[in-house]
GROMACS .gro file of C-alpha atoms in nm:
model
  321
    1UNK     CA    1  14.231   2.629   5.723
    2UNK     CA    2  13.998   2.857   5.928
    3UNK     CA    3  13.808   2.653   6.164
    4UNK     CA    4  13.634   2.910   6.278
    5UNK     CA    5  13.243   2.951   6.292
    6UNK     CA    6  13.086   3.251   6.227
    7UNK     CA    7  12.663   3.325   6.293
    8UNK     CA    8  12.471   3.504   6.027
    9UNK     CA    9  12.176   3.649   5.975
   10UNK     CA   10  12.027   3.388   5.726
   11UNK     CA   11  11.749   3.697   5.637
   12UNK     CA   12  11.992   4.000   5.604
   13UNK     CA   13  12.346   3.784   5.491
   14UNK     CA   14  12.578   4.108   5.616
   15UNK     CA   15  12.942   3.958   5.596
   16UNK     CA   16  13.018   4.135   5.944
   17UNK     CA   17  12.694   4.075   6.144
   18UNK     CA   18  12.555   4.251   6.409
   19UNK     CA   19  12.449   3.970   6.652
   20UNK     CA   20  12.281   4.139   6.991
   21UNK     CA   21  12.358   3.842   7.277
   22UNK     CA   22  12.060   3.941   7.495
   23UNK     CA   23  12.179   3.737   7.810
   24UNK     CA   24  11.875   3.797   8.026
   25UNK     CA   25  11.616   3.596   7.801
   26UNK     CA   26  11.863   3.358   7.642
   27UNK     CA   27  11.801   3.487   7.285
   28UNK     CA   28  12.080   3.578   6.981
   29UNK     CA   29  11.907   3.856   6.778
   30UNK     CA   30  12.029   4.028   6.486
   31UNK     CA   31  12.043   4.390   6.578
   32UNK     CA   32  11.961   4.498   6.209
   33UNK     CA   33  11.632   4.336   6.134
   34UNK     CA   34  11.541   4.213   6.457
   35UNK     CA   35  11.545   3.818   6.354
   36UNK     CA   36  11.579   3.614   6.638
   37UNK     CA   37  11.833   3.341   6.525
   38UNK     CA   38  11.860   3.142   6.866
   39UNK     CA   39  11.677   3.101   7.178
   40UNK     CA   40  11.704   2.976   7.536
   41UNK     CA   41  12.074   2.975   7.489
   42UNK     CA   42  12.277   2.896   7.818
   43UNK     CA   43  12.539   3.180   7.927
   44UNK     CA   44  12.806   2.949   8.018
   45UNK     CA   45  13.023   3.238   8.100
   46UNK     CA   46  13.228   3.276   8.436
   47UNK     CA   47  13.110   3.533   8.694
   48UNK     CA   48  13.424   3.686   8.721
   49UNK     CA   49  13.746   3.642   8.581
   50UNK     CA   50  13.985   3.358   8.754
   51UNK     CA   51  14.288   3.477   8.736
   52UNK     CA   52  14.442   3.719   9.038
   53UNK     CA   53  14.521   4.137   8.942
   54UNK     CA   54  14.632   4.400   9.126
   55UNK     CA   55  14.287   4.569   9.134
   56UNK     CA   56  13.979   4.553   9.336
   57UNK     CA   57  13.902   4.300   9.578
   58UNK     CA   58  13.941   3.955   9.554
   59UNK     CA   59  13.601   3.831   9.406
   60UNK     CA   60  13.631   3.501   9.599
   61UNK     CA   61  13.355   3.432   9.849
   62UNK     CA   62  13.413   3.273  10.190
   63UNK     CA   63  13.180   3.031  10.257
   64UNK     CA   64  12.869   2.966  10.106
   65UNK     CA   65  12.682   3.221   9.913
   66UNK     CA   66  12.388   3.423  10.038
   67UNK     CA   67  12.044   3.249  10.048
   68UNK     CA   68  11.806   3.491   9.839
   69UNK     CA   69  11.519   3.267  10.058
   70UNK     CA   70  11.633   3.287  10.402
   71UNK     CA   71  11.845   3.613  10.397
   72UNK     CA   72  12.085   3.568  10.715
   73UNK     CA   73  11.919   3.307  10.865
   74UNK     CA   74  12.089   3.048  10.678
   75UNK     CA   75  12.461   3.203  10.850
   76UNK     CA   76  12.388   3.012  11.152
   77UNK     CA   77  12.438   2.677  11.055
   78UNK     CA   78  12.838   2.827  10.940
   79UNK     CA   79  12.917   2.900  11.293
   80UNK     CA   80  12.946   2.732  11.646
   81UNK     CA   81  12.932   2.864  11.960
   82UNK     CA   82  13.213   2.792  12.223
   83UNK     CA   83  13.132   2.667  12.564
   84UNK     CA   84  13.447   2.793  12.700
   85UNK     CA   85  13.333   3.061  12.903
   86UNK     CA   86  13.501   3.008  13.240
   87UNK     CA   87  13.225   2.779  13.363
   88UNK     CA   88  12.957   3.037  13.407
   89UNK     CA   89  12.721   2.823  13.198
   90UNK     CA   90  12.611   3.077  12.922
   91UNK     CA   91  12.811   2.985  12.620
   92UNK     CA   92  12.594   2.645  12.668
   93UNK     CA   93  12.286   2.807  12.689
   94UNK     CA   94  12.365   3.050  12.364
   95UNK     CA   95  12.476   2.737  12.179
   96UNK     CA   96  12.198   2.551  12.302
   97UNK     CA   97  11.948   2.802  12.116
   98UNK     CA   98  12.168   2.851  11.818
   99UNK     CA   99  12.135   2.515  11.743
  100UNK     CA  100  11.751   2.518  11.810
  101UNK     CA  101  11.742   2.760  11.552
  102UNK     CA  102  11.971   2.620  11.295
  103UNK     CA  103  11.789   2.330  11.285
  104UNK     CA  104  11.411   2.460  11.314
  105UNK     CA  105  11.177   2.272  11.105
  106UNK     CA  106  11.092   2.605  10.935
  107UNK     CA  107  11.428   2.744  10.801
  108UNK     CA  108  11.469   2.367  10.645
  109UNK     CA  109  11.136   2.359  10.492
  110UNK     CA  110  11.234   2.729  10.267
  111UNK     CA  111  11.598   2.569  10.212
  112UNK     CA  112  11.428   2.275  10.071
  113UNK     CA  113  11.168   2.512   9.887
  114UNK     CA  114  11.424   2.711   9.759
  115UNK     CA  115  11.646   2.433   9.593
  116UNK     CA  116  11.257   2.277   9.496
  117UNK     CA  117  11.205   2.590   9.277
  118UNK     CA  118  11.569   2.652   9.147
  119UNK     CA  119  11.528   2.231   9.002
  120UNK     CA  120  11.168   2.358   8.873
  121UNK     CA  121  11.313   2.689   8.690
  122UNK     CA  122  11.613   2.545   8.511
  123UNK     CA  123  11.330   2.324   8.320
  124UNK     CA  124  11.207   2.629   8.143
  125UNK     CA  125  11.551   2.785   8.139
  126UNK     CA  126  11.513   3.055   8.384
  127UNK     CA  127  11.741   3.304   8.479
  128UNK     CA  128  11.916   3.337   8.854
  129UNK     CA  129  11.700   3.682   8.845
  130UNK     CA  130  11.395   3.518   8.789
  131UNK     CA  131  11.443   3.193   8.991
  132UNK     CA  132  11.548   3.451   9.321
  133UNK     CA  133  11.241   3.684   9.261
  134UNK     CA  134  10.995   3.300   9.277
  135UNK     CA  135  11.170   3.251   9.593
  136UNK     CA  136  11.100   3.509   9.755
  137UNK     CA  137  10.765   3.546   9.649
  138UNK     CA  138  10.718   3.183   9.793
  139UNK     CA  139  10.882   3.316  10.116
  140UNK     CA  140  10.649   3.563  10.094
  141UNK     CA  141  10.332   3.344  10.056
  142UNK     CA  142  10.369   3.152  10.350
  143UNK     CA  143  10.239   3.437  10.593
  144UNK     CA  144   9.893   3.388  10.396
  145UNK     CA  145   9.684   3.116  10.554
  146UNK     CA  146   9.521   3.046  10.256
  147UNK     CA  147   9.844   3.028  10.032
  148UNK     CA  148  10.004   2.816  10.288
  149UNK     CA  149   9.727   2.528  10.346
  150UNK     CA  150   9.700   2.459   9.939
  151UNK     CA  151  10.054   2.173   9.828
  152UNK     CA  152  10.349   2.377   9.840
  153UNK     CA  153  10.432   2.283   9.434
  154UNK     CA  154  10.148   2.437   9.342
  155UNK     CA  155  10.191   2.728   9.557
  156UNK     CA  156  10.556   2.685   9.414
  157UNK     CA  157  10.420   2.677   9.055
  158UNK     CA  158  10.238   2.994   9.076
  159UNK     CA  159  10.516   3.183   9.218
  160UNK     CA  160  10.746   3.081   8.921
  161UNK     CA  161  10.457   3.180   8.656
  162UNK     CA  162  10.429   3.545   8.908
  163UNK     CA  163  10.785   3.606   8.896
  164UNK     CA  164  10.810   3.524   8.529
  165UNK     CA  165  10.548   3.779   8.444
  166UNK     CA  166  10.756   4.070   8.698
  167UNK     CA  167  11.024   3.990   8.515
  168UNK     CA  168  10.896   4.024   8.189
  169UNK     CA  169  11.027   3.666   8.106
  170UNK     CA  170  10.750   3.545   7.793
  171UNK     CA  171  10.653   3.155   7.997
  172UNK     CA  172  10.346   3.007   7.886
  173UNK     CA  173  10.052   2.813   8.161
  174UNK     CA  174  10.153   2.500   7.921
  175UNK     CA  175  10.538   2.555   8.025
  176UNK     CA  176  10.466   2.592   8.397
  177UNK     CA  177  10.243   2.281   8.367
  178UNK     CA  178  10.474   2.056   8.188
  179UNK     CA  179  10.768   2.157   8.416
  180UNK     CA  180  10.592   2.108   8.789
  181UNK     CA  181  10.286   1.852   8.699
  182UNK     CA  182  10.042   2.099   8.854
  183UNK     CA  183   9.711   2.159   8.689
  184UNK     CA  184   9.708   2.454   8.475
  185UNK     CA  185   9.355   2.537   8.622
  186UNK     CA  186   9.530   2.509   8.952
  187UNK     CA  187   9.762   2.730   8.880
  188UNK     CA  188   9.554   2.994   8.762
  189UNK     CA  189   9.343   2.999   9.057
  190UNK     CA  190   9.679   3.011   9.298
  191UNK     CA  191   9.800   3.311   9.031
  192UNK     CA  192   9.534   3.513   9.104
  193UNK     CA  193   9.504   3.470   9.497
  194UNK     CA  194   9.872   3.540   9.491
  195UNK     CA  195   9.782   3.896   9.351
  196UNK     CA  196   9.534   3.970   9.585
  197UNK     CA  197   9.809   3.845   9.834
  198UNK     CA  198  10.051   4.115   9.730
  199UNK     CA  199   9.859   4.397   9.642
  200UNK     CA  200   9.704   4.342  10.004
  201UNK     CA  201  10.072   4.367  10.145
  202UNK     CA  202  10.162   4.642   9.952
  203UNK     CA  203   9.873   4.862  10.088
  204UNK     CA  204   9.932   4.765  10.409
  205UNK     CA  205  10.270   4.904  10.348
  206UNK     CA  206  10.214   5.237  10.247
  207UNK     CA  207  10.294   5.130   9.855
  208UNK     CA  208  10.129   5.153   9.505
  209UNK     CA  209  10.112   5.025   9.148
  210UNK     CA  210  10.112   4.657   9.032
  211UNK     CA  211  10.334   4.368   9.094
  212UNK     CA  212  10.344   4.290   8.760
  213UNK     CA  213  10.515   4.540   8.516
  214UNK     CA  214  10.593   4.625   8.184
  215UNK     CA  215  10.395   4.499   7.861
  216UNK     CA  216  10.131   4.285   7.842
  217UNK     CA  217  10.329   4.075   7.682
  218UNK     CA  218  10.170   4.068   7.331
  219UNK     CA  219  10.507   4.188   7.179
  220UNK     CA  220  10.721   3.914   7.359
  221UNK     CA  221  10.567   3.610   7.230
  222UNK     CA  222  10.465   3.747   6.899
  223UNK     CA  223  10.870   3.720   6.827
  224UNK     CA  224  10.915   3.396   7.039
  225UNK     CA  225  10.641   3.227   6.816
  226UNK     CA  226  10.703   3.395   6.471
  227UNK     CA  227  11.063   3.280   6.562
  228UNK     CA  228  10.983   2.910   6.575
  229UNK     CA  229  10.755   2.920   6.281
  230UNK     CA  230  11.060   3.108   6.091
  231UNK     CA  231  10.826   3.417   5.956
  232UNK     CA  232  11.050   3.741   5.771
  233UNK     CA  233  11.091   4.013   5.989
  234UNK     CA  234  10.803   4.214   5.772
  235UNK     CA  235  10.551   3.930   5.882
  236UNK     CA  236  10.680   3.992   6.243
  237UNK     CA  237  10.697   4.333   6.252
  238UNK     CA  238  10.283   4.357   6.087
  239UNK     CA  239  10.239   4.045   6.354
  240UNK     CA  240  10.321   4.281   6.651
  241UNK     CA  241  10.177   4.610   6.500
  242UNK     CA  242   9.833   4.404   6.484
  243UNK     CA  243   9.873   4.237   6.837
  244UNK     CA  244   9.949   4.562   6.960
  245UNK     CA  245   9.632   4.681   6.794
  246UNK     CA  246   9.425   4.413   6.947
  247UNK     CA  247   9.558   4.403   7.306
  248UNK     CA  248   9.484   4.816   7.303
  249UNK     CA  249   9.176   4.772   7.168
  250UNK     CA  250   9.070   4.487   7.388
  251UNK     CA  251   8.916   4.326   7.107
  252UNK     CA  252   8.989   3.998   7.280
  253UNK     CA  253   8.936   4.108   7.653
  254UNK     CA  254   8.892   3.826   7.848
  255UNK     CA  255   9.142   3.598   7.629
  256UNK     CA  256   9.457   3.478   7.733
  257UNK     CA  257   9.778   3.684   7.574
  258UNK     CA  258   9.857   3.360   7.382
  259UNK     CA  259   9.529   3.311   7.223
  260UNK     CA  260   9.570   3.677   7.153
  261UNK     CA  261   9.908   3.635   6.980
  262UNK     CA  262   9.814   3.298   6.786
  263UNK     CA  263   9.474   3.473   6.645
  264UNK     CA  264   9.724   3.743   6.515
  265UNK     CA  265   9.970   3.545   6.361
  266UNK     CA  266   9.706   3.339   6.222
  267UNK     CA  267   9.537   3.659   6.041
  268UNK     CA  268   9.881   3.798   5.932
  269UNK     CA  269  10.015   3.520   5.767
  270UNK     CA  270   9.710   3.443   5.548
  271UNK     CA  271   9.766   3.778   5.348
  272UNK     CA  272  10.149   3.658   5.335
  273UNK     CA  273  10.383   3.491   5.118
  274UNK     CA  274  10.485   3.240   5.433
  275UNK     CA  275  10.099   3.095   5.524
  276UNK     CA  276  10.080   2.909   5.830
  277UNK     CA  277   9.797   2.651   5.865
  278UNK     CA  278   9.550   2.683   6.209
  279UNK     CA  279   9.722   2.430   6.330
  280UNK     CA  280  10.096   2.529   6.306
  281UNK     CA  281  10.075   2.820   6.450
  282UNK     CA  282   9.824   2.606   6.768
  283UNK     CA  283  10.119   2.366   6.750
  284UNK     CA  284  10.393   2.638   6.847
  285UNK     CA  285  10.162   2.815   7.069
  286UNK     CA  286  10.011   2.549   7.253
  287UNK     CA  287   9.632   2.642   7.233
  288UNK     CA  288   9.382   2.489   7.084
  289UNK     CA  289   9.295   2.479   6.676
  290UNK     CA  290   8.939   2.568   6.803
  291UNK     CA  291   9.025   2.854   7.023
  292UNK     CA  292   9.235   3.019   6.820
  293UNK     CA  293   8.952   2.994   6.483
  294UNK     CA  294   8.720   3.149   6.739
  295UNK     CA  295   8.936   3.464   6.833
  296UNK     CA  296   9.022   3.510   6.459
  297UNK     CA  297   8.669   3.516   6.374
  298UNK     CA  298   8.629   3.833   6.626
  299UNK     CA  299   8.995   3.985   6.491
  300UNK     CA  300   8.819   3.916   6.119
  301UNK     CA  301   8.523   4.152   6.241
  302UNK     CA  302   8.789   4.457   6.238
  303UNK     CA  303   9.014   4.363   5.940
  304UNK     CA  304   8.985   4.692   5.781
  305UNK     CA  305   9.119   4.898   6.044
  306UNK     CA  306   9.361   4.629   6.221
  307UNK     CA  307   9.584   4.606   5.864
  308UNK     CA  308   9.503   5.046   5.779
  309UNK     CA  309   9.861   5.136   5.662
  310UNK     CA  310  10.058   4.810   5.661
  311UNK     CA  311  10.188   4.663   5.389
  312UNK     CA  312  10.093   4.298   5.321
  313UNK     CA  313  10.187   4.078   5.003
  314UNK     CA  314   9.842   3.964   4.950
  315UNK     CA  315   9.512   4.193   5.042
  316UNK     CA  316   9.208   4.110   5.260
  317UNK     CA  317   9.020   3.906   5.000
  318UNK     CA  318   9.285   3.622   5.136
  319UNK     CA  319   9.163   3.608   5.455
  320UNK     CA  320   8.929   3.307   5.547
  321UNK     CA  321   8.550   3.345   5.654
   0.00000   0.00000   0.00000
């Protein structure tokens, strides 16, 4: 009897299936229609391989890892100094400020930021990658006098939503909230003093361009939410060709990129087969009914030209007023 289990795409049913394991956001997508079948899944993978060959170096570390937060600092609490020096007293006076600075307040204030934000990351499933980039960013933050007198989870909190945005990782204000306790307005306020933080230091040093990079976004949590609400991959696909519309056309400037995608998704599925109520698609989301009504009223404004050449079961006469 064959015990084994096999995934399949339940929209395209190919008997050999081309699953696409994309490790750095967690997700199982079929590489044919572009379905994504799982998310946040846990790469429980080892590092390396365990057992000893002939080739390369030995993978094994000695001693503990590097510290993404403190960089080299953290080597000094793996070594001690002798005091055998032949009695000229300056082994004692080295060890004496070693162990000053192995045990400065400072250096165990990041530590314990550092394993703070790594415990806040793994709520929302983050990657190493993204937890590493918060840290430093936090590292970062505590040169700014400003950034550094406000309670270091928020600070914390802000860094994590910063980091996920340079990375491209698709986290929600709601997400952040939930996992840290901080207030999302809070947040927002620390977000954007962060910027002005970095873009500050990156003048200073000479460089250019944004912190944040890539996409807005749109794209990314179009196919997160149309996931959860199980839409076809036509919906999706006229889902991100409309958000993509919208975001370029800054027909919502001024909107958050998740009222943005839940306004879309909202006006797509209503000339579908697969209709979503209002507040489904605010349920998966995490705005508000009211908010998202109000952005689809200004999407309903350009109907004409937002669905020009797509291909929708039902026409515009199925949209709501």
């Amino acid at each position: 009897m064959d015990l084994s289990v096999k995934l399949i795409c339940p929209h395209c049913r190919n008997p050999v299936p081309n699953i696409i394991d994309n490790t750095r956001d967690g997700d199982l997508i079929c590489g044919d229609c572009g379905l994504v079948l799982a998310d946040k899944v846990v790469d429980t993978r080892s590092e390396w391989r365990t057992f000893a060959d002939s080739e390369g170096d030995d993978p094994s570390r000695v001693g503990a890892a590097a510290d993404s937060l403190l960089g080299d600092a953290n080597t000094l609490e793996s070594t001690t100094i002798s005091r055998k020096d032949g009695g000229t007293g300056r082994a004692k006076d080295i060890s004496r400020i070693h162990n000053k600075l192995a045990d400065s307040k400072k250096q165990n204030a990041l530590m314990d930021a550092a394993k703070e934000i790594s415990a806040l990351s793994d709520r929302i499933g983050l990657e190493k990658t993204t937890t590493n980039s918060a840290i430093q960013l936090y590292k970062s933050s505590q040169s700014n006098a400003q950034l550094k007198a406000k309670p270091s989870t928020w600070v914390m909190a802000a860094c994590i939503y910063l980091a996920c945005k340079s990375n491209g990782v698709n986290r929600t204000f709601k997400e952040i909230c939930g996992a840290t306790n901080v207030p999302k307005k809070e947040i927002g306020k620390l977000y954007k003093l962060l910027q002005q933080h970095f873009k500050k230091d990156m003048a200073e040093q000479g460089q250019s361009g944004e912190l944040v990079q890539g996409p807005s976004g749109v794209e990314g949590f179009i196919r997160r939410f149309t996931g959860d609400l199980d839409l076809p991959p036509a919906i999706v696909s006229a889902c991100v060709t409309v958000g993509n519309s919208v975001y370029e056309r800054e027909l919502l400037a001024g909107r958050s990129t998740i009222t943005l995608v839940a306004s879309v998704i909202y006006f797509v599925v209503c000339m579908s087969e697969n209709p979503k109520s209002a507040m489904d698609i605010a349920g998966v989301s995490g705005c508000t009914e009211a908010t998202l009504k109000n952005a689809y009223k200004i999407i309903y404004q350009h109907r004409e030209s937002l669905v020009e050449g797509l291909k929708l079961p039902k026409g515009l006469e199925a949209l709501p007023r």
